[in-house]
PDB file of C-alpha atoms in Angstrom:
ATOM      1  CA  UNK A   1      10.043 -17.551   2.045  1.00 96.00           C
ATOM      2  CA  UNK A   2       8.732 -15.322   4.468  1.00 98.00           C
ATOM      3  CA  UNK A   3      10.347 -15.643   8.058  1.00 98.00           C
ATOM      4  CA  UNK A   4       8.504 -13.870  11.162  1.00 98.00           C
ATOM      5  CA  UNK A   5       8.489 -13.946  14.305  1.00 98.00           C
ATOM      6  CA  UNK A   6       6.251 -15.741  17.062  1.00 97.00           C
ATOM      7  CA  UNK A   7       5.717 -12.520  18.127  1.00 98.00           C
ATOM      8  CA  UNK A   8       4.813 -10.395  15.224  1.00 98.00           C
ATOM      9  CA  UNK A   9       2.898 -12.987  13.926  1.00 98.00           C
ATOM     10  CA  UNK A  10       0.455 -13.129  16.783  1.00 97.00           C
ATOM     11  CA  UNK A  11      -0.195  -9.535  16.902  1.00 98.00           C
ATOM     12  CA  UNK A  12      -1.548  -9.711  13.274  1.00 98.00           C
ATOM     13  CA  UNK A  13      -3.898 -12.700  14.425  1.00 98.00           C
ATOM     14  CA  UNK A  14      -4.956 -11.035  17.268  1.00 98.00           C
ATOM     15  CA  UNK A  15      -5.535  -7.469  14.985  1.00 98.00           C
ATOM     16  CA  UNK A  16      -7.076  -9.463  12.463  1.00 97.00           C
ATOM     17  CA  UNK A  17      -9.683 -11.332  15.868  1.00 97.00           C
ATOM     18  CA  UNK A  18     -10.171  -7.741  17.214  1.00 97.00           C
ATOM     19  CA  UNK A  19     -11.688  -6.254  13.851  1.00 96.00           C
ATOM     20  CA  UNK A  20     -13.424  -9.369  12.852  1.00 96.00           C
ATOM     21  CA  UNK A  21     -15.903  -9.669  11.205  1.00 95.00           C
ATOM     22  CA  UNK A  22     -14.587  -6.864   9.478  1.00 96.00           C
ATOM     23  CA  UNK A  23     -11.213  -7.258   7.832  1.00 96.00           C
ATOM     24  CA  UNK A  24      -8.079  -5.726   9.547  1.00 97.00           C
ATOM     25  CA  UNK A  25      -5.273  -4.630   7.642  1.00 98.00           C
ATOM     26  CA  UNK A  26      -1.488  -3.299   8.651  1.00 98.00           C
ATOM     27  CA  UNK A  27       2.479  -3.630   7.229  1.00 98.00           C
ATOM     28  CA  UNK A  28       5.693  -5.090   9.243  1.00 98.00           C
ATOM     29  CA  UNK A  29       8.319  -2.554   8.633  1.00 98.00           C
ATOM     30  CA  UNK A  30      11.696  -3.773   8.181  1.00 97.00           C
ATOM     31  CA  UNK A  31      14.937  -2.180   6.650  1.00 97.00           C
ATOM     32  CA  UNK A  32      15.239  -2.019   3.489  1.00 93.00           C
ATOM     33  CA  UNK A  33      16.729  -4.818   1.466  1.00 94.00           C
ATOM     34  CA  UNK A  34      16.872  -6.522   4.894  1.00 96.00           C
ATOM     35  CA  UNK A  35      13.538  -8.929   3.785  1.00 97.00           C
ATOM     36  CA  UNK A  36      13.337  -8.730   7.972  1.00 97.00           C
ATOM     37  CA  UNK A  37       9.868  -7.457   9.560  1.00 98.00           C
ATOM     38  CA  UNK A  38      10.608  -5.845  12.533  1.00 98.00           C
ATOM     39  CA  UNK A  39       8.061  -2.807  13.104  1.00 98.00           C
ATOM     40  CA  UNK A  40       4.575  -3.803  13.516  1.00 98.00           C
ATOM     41  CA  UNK A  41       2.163  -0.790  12.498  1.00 98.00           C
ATOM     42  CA  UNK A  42      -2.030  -1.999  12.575  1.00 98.00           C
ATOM     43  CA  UNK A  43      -3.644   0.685  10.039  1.00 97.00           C
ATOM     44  CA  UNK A  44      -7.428   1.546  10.298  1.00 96.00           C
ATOM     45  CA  UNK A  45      -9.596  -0.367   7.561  1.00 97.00           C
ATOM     46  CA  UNK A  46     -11.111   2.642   5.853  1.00 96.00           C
ATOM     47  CA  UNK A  47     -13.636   0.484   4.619  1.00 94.00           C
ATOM     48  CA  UNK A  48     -14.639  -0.746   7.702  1.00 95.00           C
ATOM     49  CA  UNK A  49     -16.309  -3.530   6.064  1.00 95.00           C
ATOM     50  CA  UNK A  50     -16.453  -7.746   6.147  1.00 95.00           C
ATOM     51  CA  UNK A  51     -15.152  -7.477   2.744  1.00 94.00           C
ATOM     52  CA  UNK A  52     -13.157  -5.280   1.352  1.00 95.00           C
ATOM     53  CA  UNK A  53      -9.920  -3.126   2.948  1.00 96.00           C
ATOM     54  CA  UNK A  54      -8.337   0.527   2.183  1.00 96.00           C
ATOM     55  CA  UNK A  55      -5.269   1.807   4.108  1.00 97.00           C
ATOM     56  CA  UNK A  56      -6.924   5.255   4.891  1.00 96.00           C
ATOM     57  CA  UNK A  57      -5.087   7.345   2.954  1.00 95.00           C
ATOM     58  CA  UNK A  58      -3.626  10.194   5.476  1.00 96.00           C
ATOM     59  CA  UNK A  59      -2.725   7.829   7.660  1.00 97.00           C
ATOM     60  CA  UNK A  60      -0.905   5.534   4.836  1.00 97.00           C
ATOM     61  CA  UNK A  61       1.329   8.827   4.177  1.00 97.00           C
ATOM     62  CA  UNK A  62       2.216   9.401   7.752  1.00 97.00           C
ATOM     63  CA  UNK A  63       3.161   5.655   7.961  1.00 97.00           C
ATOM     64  CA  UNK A  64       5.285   5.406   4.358  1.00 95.00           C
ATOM     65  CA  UNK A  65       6.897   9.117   5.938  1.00 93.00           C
ATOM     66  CA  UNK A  66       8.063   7.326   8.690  1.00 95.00           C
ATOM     67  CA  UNK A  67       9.253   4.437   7.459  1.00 95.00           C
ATOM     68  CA  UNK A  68      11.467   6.497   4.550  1.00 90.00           C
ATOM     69  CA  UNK A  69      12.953   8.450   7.425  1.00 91.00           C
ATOM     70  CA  UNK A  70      13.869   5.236   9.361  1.00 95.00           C
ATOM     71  CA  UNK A  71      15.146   3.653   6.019  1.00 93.00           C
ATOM     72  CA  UNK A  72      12.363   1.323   6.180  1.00 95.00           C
ATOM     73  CA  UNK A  73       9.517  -0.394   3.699  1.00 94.00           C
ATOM     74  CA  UNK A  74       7.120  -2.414   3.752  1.00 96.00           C
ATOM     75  CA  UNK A  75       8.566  -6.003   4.330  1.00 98.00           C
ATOM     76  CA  UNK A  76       5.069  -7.358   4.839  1.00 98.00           C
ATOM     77  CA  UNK A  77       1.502  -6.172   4.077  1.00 98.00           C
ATOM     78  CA  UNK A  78      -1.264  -7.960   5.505  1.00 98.00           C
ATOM     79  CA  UNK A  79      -4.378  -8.229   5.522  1.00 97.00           C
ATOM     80  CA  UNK A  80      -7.929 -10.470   6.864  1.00 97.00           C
ATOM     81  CA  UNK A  81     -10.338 -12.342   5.274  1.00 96.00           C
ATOM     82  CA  UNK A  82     -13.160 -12.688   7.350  1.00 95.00           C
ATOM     83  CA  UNK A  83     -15.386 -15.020   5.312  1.00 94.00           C
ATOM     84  CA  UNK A  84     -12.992 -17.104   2.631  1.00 94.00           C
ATOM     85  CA  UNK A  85      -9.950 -18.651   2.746  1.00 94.00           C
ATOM     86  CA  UNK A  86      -6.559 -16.883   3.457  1.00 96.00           C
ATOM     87  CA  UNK A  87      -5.854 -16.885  -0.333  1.00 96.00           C
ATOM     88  CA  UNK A  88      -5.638 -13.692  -2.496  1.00 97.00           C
ATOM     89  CA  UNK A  89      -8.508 -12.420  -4.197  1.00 95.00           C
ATOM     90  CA  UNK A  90      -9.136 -10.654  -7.839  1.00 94.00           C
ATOM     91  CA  UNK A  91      -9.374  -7.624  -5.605  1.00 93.00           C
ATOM     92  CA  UNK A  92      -6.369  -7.972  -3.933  1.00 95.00           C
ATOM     93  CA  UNK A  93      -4.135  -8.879  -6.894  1.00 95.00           C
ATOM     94  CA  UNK A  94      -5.634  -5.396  -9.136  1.00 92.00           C
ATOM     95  CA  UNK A  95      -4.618  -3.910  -6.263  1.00 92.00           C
ATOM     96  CA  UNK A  96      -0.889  -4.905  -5.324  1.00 93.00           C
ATOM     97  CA  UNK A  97       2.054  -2.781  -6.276  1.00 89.00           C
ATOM     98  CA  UNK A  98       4.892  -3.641  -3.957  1.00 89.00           C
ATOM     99  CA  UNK A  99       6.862  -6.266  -5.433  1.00 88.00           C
ATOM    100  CA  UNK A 100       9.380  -6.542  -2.876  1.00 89.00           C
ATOM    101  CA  UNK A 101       6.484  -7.464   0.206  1.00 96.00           C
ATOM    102  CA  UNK A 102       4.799 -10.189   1.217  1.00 98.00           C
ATOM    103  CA  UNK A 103       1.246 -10.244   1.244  1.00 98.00           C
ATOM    104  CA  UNK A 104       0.037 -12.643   4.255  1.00 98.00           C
ATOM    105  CA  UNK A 105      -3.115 -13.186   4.450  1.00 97.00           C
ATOM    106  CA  UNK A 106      -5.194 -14.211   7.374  1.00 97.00           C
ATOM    107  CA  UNK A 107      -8.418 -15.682   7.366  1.00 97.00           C
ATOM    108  CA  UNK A 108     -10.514 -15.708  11.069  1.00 96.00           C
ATOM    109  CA  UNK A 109     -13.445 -17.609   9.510  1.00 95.00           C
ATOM    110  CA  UNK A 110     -12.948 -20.658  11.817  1.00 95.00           C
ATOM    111  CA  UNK A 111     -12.760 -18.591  15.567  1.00 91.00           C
ATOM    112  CA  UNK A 112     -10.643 -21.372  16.449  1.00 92.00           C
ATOM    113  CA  UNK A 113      -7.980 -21.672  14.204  1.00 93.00           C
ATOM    114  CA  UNK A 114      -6.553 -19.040  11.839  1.00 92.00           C
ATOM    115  CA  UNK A 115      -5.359 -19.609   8.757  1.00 96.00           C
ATOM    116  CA  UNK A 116      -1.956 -17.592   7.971  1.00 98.00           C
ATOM    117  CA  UNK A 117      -0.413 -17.622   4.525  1.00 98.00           C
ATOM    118  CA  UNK A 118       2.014 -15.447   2.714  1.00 98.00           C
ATOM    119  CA  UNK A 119       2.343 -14.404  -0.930  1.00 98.00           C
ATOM    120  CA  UNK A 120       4.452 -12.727  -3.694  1.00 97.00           C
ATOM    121  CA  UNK A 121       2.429 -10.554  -5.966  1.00 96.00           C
ATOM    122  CA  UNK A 122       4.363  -9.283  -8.951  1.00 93.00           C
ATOM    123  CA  UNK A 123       2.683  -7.827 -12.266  1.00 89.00           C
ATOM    124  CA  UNK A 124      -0.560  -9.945 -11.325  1.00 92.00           C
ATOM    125  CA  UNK A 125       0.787 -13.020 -10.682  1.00 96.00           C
ATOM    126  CA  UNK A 126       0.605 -14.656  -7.081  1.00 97.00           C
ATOM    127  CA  UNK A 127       3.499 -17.356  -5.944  1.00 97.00           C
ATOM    128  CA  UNK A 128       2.330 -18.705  -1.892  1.00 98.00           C
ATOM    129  CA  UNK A 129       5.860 -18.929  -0.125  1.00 98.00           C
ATOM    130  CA  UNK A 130       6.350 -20.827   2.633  1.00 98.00           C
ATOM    131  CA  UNK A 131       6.291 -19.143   5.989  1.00 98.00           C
ATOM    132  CA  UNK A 132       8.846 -19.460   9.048  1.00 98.00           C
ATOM    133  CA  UNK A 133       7.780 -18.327  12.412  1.00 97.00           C
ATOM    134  CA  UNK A 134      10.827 -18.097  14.300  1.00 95.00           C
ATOM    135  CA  UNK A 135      10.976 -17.704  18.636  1.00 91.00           C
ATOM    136  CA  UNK A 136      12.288 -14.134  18.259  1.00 76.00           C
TER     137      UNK A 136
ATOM    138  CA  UNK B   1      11.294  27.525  -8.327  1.00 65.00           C
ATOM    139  CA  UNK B   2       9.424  23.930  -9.050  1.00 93.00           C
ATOM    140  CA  UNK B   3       7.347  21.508  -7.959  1.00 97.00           C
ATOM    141  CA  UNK B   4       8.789  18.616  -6.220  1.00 97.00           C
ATOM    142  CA  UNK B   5       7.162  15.013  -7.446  1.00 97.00           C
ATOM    143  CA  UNK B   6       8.040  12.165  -5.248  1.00 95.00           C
ATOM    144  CA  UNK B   7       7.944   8.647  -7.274  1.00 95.00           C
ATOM    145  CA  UNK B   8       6.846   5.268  -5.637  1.00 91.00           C
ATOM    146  CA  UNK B   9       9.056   2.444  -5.976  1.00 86.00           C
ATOM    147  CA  UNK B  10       7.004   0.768  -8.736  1.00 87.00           C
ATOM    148  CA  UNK B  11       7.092   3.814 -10.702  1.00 93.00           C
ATOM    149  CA  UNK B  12      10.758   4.418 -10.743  1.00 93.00           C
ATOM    150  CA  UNK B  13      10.816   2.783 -13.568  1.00 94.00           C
ATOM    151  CA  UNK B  14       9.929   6.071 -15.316  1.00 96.00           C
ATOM    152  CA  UNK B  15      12.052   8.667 -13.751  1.00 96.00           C
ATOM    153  CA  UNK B  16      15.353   6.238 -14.527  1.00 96.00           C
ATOM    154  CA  UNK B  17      15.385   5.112 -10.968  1.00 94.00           C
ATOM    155  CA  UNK B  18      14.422   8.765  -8.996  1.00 95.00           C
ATOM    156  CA  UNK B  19      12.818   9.225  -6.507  1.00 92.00           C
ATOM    157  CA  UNK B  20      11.845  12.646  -6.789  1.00 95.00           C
ATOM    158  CA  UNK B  21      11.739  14.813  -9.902  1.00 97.00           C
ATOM    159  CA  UNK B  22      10.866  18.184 -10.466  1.00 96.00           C
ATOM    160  CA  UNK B  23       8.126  19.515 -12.704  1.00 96.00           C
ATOM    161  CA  UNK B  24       5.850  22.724 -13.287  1.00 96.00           C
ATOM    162  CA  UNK B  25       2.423  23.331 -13.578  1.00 96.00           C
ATOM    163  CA  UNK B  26      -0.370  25.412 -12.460  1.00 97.00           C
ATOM    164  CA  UNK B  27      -2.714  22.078 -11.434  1.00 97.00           C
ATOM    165  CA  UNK B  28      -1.991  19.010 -10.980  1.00 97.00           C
ATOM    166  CA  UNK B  29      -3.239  17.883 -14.363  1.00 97.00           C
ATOM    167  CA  UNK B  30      -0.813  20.270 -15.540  1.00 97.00           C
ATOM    168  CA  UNK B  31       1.893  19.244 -13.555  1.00 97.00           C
ATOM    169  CA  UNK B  32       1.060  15.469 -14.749  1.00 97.00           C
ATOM    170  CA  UNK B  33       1.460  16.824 -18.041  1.00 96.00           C
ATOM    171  CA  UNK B  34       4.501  18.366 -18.020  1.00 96.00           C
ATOM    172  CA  UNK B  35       5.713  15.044 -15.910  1.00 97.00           C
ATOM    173  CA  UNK B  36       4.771  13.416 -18.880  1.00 96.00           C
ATOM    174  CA  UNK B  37       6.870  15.220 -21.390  1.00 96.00           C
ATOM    175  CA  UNK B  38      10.167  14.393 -19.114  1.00 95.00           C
ATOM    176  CA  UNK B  39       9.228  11.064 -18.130  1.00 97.00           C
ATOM    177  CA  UNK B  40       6.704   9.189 -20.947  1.00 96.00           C
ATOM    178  CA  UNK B  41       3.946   6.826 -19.389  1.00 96.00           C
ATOM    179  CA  UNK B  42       3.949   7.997 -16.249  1.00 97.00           C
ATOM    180  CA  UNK B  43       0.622   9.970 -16.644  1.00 96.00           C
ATOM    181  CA  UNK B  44      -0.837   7.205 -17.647  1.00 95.00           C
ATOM    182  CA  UNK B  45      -0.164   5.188 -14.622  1.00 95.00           C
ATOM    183  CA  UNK B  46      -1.666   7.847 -12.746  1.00 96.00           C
ATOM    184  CA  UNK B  47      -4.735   9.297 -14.850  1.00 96.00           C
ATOM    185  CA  UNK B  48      -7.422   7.124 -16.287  1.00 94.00           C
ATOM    186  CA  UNK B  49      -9.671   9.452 -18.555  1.00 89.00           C
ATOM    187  CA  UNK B  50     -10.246  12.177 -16.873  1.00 89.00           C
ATOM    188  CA  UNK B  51      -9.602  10.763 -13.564  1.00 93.00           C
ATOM    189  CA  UNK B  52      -6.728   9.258 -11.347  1.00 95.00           C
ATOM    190  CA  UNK B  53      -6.779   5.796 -10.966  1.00 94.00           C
ATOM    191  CA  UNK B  54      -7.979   4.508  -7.636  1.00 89.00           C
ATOM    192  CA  UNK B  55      -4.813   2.529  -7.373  1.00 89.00           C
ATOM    193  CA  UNK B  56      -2.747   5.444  -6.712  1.00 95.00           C
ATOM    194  CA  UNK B  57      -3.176   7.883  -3.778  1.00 97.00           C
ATOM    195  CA  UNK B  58      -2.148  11.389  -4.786  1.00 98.00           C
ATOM    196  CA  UNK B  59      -1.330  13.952  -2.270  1.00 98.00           C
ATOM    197  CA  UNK B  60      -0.415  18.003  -2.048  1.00 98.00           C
ATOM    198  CA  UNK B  61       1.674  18.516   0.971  1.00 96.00           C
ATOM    199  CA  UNK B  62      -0.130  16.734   3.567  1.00 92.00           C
ATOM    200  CA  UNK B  63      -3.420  16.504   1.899  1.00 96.00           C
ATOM    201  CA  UNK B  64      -4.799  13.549  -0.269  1.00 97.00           C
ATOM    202  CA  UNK B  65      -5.952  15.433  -3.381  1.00 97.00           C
ATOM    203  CA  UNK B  66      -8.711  13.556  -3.774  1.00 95.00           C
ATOM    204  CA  UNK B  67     -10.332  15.770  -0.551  1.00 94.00           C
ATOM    205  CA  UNK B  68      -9.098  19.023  -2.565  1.00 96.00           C
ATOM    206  CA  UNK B  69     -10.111  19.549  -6.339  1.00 95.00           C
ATOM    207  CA  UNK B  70      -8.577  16.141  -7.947  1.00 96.00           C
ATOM    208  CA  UNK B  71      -6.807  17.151 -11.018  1.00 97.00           C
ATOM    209  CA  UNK B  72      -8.003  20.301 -10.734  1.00 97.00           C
ATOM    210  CA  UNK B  73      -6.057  21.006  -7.617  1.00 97.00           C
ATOM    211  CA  UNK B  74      -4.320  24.212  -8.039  1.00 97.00           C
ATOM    212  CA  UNK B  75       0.174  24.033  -7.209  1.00 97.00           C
ATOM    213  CA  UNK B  76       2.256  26.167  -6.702  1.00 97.00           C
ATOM    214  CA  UNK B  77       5.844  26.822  -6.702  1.00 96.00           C
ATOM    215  CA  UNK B  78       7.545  24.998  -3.509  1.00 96.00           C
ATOM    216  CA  UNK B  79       4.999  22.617  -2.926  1.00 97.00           C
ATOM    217  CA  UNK B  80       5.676  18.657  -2.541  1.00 97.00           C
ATOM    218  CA  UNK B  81       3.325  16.192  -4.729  1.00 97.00           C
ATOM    219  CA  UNK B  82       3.461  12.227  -3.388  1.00 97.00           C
ATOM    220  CA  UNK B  83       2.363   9.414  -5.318  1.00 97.00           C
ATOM    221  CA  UNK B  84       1.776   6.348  -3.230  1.00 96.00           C
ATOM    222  CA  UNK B  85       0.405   2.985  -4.527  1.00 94.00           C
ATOM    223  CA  UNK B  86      -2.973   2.749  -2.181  1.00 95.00           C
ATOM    224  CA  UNK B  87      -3.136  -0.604  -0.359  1.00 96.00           C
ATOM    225  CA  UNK B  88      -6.293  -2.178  -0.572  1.00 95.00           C
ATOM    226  CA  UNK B  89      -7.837  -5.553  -1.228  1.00 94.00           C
ATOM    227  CA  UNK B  90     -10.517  -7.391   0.279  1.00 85.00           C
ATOM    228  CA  UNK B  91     -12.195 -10.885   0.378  1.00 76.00           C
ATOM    229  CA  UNK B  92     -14.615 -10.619  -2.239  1.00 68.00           C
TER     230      UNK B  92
END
């Protein structure tokens, strides 16, 4: 189960509403071990594209820097969809290698309402969890 | 003097938990090489033919290698290779 706050969550619906159409990608940091995202860090989509993301990669090493100074990883990873449902795609699952995050996915195909979902990715397979948005 | 290699969590398995090891080389394809010897399978997970993969983001110092000569890179002595997993995904 993922549990996030009000707060953190909204910023990554409002990142992922500021880059749509493209898709907008960033990681929570949280201690490690702690399974608690604290740290909100918005990356640039390399890609800058509707349907595919990259972490760019010099700023992914300044961010992973910081974090292992501040005994931090990456409690969540997320990521947009700006076309499809907040599920992962083939893409997405070749591509994820951090078995202790969750993936949320957001998708801001309905400008109304967003879809938020989170996800365990481990050695290609995908498990949805259930997600907790807590006041604080 | 060496070559300081630091590991990403999902490759720990190969360096018996480390998270840095230390190898030699006068590229990086030799330095993979040499990784190789001390810690078998690990090359692979980095180097697909001739070519890293593009799930992993390899980087001299500061630099991503990928900008400087790939494999070919030229190391030295004192310098700091990181392997990171690259994040990416997308809808379609």
């Amino acid at each position: 189960m993922l549990t996030i706050s009000r707060e953190l969550h909204d910023k990554i619906i409002a990142h992922a509403r500021k880059d749509h159409p493209d898709e907008a990608c960033g990681v929570i940091a949280g201690a490690i071990g702690s399974d608690a995202p604290t740290r909100f860090v918005p990356m640039q989509n390399a890609e800058r594209s509707p349907t595919f993301y990259r972490f760019d990669s010099a700023e992914q090493l300044k961010v992973w820097r910081e974090m292992d100074d501040r005994d931090e990883e990456a409690v969540v990873i997320y990521h947009s969809h700006t076309a499809t449902e907040a599920y992962p795609s083939r893409t997405d699952i070749s591509y994820a290698s951090e078995p202790q995050a969750h993936y949320v996915l957001v998708s801001t195909r309905d400008a109304q309402k967003a879809e938020f979902r989170s996800y365990r990715i481990i050695d290609g397979e995908v498990t949805e969890e259930p997600v907790t948005v807590s006041p604080r | 003097m060496a070559i300081e290699v630091r590991i990403p969590t999902i490759l720990r398995t190969y360096t018996g938990g480390a998270k840095a090891v230390e190898s030699t080389g006068s590229t990086l394809d030799e330095l993979l090489n040499n990784l190789e010897s001390a810690h078998s399978g690990i090359r692979d997970r980095l180097v697909e033919g001739e070519k890293l993969r593009r799930f992993v983001n390899v980087y001299l110092n500061d630099e991503d290698v990928r900008f400087l000569g790939g494999l070919e890179t030229p190391v030295k002595d004192g310098d700091t290779v990181t392997v990171l997993p690259a994040v990416a995904g997308g809808g379609r």
